[in-house]
XYZ file of N, CA and C in Angstrom:
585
model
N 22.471 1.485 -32.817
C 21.566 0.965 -31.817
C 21.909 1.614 -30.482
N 20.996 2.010 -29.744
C 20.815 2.486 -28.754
C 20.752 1.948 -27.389
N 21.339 1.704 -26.352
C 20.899 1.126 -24.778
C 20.465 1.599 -24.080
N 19.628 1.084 -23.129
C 19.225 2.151 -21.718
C 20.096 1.951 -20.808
N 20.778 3.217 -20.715
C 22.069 2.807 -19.539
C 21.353 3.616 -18.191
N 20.692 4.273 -18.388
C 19.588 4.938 -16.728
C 19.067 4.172 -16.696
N 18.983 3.428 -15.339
C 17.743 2.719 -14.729
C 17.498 3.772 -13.736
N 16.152 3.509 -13.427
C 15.996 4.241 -11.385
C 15.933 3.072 -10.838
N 16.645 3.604 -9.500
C 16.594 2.644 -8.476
C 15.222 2.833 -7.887
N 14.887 1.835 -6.954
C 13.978 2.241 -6.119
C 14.795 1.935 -4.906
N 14.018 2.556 -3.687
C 14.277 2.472 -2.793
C 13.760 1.361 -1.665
N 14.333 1.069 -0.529
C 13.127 0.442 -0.004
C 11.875 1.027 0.483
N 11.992 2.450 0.941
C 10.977 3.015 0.716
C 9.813 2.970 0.258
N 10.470 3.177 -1.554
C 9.579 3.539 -2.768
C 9.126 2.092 -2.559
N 9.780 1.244 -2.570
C 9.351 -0.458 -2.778
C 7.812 -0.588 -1.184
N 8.008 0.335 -0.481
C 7.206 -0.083 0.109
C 5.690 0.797 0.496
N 6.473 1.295 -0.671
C 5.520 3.019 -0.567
C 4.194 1.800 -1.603
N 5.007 1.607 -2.996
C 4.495 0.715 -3.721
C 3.099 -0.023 -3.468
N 3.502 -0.684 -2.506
C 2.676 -2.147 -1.916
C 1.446 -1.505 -1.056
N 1.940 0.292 -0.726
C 0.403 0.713 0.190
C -0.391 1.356 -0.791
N 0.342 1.747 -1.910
C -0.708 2.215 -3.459
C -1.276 1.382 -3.530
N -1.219 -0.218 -3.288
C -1.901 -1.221 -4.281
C -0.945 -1.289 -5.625
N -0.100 -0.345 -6.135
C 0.829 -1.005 -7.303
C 1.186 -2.440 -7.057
N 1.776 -2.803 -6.064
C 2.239 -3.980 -5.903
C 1.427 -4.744 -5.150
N 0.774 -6.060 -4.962
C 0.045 -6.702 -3.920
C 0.713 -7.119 -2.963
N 0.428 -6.806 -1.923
C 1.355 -7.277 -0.656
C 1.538 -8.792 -0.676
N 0.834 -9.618 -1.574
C 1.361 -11.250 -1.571
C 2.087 -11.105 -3.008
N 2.796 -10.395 -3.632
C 3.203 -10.131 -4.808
C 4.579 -11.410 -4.637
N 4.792 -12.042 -5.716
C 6.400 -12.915 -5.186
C 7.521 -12.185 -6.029
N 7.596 -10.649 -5.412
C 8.839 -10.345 -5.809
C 10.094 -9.935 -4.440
N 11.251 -9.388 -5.088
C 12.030 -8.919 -3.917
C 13.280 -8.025 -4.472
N 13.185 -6.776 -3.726
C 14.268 -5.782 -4.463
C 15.576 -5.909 -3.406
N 16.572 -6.233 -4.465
C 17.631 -6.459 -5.136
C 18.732 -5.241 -5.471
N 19.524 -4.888 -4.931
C 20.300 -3.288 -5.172
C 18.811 -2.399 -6.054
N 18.402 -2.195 -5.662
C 17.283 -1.240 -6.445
C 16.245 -1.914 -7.431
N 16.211 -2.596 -7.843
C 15.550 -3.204 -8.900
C 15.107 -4.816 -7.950
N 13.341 -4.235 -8.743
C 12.075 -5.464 -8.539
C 12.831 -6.738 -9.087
N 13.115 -8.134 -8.571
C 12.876 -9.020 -9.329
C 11.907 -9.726 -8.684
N 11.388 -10.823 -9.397
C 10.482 -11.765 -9.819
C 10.852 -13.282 -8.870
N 9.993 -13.553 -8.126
C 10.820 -14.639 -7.254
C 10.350 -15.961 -7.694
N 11.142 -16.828 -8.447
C 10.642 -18.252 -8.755
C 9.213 -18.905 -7.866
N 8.810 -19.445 -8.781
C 7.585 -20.219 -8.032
C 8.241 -21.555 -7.279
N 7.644 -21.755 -6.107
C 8.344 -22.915 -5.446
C 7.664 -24.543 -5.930
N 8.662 -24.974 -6.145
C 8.296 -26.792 -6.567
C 8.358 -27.474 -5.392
N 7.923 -28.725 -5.359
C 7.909 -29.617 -4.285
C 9.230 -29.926 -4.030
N 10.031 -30.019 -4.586
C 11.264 -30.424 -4.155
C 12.029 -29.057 -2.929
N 11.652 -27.948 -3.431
C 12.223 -26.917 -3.171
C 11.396 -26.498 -1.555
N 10.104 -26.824 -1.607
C 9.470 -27.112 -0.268
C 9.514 -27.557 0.596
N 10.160 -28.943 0.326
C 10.764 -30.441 0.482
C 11.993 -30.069 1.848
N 12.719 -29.136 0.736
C 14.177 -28.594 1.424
C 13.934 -27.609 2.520
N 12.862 -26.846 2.404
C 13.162 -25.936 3.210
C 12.619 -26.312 4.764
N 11.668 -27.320 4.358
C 10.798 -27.900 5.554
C 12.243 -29.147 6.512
N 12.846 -29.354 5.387
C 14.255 -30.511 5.897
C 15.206 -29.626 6.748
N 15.046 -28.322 6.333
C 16.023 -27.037 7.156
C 15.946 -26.880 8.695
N 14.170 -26.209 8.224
C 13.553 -25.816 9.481
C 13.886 -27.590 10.132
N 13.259 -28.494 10.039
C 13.955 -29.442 11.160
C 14.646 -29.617 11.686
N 15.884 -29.510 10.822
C 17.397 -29.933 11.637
C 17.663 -28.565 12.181
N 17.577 -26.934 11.837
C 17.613 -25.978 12.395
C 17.001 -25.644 13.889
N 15.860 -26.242 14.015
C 15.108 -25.863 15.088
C 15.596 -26.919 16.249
N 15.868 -28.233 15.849
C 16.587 -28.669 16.902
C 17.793 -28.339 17.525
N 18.228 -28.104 16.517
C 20.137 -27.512 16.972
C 20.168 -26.111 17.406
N 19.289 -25.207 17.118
C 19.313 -23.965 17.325
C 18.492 -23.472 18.648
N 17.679 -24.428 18.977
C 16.037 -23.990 20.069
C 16.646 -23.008 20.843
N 16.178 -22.124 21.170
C 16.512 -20.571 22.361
C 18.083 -19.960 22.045
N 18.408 -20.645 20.582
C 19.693 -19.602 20.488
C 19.926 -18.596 19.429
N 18.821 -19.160 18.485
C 18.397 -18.137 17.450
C 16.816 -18.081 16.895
N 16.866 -17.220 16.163
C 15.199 -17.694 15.565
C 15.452 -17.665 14.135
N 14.795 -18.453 13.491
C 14.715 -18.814 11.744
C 13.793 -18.294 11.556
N 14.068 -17.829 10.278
C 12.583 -16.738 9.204
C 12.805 -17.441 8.129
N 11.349 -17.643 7.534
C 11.312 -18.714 6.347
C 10.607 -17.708 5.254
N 11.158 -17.706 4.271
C 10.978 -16.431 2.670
C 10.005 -14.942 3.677
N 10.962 -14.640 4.335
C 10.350 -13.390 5.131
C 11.947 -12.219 4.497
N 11.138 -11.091 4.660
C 12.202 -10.145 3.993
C 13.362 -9.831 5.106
N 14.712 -9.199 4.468
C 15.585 -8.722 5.473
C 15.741 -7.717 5.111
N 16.175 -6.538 5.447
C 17.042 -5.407 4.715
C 18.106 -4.875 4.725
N 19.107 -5.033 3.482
C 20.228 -5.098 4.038
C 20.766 -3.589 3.602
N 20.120 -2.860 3.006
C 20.838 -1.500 2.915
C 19.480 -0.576 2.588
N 19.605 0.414 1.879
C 18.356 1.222 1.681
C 17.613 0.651 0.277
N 18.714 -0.213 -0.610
C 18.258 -0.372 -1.605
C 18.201 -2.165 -1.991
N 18.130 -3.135 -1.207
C 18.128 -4.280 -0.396
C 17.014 -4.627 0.027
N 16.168 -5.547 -0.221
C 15.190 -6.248 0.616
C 14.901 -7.738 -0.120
N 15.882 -8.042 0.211
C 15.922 -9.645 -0.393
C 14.831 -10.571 0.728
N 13.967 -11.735 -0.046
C 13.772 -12.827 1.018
C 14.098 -13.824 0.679
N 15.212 -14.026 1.677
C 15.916 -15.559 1.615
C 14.851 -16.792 2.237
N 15.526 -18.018 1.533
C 14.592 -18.987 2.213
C 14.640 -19.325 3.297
N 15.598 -19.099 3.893
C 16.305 -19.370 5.352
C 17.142 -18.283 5.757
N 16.425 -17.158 6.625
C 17.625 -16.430 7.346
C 17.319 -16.964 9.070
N 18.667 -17.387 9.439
C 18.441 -17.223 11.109
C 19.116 -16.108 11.733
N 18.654 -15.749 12.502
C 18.913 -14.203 12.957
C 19.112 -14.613 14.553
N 19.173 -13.201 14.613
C 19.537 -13.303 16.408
C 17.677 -12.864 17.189
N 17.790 -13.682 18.243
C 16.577 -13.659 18.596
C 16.167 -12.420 19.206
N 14.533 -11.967 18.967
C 14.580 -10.498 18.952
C 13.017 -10.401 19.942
N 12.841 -9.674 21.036
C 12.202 -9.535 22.001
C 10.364 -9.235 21.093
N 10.860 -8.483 20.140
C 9.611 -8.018 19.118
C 9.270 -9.464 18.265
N 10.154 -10.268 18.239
C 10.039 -11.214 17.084
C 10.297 -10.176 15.301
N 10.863 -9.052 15.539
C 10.795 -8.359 14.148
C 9.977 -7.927 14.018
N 8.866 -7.150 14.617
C 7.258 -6.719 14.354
C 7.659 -5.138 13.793
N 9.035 -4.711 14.462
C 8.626 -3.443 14.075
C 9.955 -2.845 12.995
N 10.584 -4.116 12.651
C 11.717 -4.074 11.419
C 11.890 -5.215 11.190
N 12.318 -5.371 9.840
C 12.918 -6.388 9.246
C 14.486 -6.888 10.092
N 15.440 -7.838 9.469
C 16.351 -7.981 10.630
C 17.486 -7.285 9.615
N 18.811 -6.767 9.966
C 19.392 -6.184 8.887
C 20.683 -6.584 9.195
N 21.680 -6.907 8.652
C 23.166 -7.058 8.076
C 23.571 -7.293 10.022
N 23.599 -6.468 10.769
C 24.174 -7.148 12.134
C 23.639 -7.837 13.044
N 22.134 -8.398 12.375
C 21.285 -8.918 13.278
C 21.270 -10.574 12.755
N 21.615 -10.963 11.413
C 21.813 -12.161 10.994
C 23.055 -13.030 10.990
N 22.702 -14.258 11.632
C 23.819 -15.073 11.643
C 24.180 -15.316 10.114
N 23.502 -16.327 9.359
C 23.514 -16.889 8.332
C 22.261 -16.759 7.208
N 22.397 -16.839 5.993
C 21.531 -17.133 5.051
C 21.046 -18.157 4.115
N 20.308 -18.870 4.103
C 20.152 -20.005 2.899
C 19.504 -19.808 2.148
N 19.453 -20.012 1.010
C 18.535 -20.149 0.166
C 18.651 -21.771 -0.791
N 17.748 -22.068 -0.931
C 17.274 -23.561 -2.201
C 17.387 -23.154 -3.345
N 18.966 -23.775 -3.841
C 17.978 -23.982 -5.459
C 17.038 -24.758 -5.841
N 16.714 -24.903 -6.605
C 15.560 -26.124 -7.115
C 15.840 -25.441 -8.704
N 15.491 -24.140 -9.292
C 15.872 -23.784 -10.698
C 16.518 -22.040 -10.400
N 16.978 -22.082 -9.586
C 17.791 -20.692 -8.795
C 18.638 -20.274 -8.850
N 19.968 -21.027 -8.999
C 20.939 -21.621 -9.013
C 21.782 -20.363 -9.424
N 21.900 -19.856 -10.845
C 22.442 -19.196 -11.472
C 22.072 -17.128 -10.579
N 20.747 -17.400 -10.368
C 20.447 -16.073 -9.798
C 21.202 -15.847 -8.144
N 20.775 -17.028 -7.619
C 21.158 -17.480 -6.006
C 23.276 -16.875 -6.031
N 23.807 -17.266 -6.987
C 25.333 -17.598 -7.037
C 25.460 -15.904 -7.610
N 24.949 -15.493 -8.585
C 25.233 -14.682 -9.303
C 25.064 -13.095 -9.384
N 23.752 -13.233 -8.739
C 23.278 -11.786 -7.713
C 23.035 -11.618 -6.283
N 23.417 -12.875 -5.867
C 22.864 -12.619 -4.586
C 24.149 -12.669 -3.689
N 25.029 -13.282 -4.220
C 26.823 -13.629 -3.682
C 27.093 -12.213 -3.523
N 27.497 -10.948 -4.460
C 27.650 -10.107 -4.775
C 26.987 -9.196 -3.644
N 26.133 -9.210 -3.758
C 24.556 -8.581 -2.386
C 25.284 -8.567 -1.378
N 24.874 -9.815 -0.712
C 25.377 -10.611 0.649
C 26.304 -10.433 1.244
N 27.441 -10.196 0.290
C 29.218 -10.084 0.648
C 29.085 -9.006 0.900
N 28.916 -7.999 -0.179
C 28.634 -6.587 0.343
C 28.241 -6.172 1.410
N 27.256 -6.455 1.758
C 26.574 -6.568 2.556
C 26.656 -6.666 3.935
N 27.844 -7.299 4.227
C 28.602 -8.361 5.525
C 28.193 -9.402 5.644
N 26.839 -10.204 5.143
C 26.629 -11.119 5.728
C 27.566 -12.215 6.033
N 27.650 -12.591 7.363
C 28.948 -13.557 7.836
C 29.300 -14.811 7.165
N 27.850 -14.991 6.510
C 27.942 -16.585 5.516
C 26.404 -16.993 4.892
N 26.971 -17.577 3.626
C 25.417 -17.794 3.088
C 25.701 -18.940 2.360
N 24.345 -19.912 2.576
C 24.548 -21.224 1.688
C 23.785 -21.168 0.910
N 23.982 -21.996 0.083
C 23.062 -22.441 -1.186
C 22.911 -23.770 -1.402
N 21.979 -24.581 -1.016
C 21.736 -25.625 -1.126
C 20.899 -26.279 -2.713
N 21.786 -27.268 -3.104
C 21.531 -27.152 -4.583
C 20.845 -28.596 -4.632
N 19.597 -28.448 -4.797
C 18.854 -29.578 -4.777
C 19.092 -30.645 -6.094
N 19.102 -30.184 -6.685
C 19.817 -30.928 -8.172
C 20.976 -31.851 -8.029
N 21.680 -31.050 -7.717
C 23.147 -31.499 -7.753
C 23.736 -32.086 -6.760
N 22.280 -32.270 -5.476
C 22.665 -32.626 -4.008
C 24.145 -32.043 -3.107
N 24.251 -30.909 -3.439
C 25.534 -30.512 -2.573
C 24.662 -29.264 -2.260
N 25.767 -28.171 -1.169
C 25.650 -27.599 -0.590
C 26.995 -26.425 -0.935
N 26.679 -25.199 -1.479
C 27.518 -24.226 -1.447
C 27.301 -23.273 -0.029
N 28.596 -23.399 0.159
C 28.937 -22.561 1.673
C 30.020 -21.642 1.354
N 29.375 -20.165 1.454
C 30.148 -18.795 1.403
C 30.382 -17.988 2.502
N 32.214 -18.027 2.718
C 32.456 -17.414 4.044
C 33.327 -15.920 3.631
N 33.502 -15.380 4.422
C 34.423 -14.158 4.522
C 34.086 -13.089 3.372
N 33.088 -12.533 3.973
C 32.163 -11.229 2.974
C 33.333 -10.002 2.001
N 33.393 -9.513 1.181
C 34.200 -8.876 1.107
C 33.219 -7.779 -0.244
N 33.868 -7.229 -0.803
C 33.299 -5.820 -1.650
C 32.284 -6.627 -2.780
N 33.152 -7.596 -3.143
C 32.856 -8.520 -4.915
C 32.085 -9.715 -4.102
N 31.395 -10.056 -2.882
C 31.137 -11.474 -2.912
C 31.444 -11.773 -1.624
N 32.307 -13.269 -1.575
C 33.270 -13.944 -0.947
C 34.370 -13.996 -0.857
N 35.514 -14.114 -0.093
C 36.421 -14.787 -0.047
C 36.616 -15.890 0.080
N 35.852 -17.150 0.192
C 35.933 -18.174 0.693
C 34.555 -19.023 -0.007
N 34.880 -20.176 -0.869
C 33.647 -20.837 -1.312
C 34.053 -22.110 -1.084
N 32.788 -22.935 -0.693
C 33.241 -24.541 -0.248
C 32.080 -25.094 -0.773
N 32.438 -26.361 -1.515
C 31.044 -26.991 -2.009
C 31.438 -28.023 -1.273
N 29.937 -28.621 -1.066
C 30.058 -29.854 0.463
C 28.935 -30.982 -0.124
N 29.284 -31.947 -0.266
C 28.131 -33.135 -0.887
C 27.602 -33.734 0.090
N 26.247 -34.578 0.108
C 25.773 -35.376 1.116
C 26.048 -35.894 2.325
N 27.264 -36.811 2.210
C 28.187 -37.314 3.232
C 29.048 -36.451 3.961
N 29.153 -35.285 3.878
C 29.760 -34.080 4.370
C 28.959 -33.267 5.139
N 30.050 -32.867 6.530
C 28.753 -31.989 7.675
C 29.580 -30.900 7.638
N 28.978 -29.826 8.041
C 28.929 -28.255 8.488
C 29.087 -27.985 9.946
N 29.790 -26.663 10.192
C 29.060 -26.417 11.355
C 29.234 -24.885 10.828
N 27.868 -24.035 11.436
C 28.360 -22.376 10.661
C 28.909 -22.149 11.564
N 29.605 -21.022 11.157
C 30.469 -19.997 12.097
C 30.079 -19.548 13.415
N 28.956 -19.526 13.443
C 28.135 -18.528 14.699
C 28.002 -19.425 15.440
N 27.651 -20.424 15.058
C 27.708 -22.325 15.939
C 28.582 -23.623 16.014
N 29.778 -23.086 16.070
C 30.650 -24.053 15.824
C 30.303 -25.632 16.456
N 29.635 -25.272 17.733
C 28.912 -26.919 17.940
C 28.137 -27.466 17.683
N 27.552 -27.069 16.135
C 26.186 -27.193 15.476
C 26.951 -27.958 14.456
N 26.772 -28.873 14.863
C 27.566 -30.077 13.359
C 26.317 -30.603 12.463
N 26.168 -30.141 11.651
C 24.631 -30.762 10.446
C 25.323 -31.572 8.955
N 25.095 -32.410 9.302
C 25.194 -33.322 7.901
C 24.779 -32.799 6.902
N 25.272 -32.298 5.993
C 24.386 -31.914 4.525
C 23.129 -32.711 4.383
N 23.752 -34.234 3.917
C 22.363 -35.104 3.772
C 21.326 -34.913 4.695
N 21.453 -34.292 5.604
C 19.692 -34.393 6.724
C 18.968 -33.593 5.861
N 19.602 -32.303 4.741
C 18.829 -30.964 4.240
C 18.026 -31.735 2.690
N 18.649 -32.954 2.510
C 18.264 -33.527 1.313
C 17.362 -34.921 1.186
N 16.557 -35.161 -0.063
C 15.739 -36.230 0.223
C 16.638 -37.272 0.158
N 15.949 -38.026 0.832
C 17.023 -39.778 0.394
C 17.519 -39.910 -0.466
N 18.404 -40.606 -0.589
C 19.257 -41.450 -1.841
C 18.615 -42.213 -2.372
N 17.772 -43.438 -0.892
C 17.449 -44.561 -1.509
C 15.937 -43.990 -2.363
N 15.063 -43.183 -1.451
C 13.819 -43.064 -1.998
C 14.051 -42.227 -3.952
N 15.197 -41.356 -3.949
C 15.648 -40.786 -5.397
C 16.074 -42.310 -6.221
N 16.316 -43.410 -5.886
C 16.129 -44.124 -6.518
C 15.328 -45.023 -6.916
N 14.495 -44.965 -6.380
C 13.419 -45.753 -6.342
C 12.328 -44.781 -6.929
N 12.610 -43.632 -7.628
C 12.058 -42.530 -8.185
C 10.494 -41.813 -7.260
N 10.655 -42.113 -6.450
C 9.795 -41.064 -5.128
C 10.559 -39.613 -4.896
């Protein structure tokens, strides 16, 4: 038996060369990944839920010190164009009109699981670290905690912290930005009362 051990990469380029052929539809829900198209989960209400719970507590704590991009692309190398659900970046006179934001322009990254989980931890840790990004969470709607990845290195992280409900944050870039996990999650009481 035989494998395909050649893939081609694409580039971001080619990835965007793509989308002006019409190969790809510019509302297409994918996002390239070290070279390779993937396929971006369809979003559930829960996962909507979260990101709209973000932008709240983000925009208050953050107003005129950063700006948040919600599933908008970044690029983090030539072969990189992930869209996270949450990147906040450093605030930019263009608003980004005439680039994406890239590896020294982002504070932090989030993304929701909702059914992600395994892709979010598994390809995207790897990415990110590489990458430099200074820190990236993963907020795990399931499991109601919060994975927080610090200190970027070749493989990932150096540093992983899982943080449950009753547990607050502050990221790195904001040390006086104290956020409760639970503000990013639905109620307790209403999850029991099955709402």
């Amino acid at each position: 038996m035989t494998a395909a051990t050649d893939l081609r990469s694409l580039s971001v380029q080619d990835y965007h060369r793509m989308i002006e052929a019409g190969i790809l539809a510019a509302d297409e829900r994918v996002e390239l990944i070290e070279g390779q198209l993937y396929t971006m989960a369809a979003k559930g209400t829960a996962h909507s839920a979260a990101v709209t719970r973000i932008d709240r507590v983000l925009s208050r704590l953050l107003a005129g010190r950063a700006l948040l991009r919600f599933q908008d692309p970044v690029q983090l190398s030539d072969l990189s164009e992930p869209e996270p659900d949450v990147a906040v970046v450093h605030i930019d006179p263009l608003d980004y009109e005439d680039h994406h934001p890239t590896p020294g322009e982002i504070f932090w990254l989030i993304e929701v699981a909702d059914s992600t989980l395994r892709r979010d931890r598994g390809l995207k840790v790897p990415v990110y670290g590489r990458s430099h990004i200074a820190e990236y969470w993963i907020l795990d709607v399931q499991e109601r905690c919060l994975y927080v990845f610090r200190q970027p290195e070749a493989e990932g992280y150096g540093m992983e912290q899982k943080l449950y409900e009753g547990e607050n944050i502050a990221p790195l870039a904001f040390p006086d930005c104290e956020i409760a996990v639970g503000e990013f999650l639905r109620s307790g009481e209403l999850k029991k009362r099955g709402k």
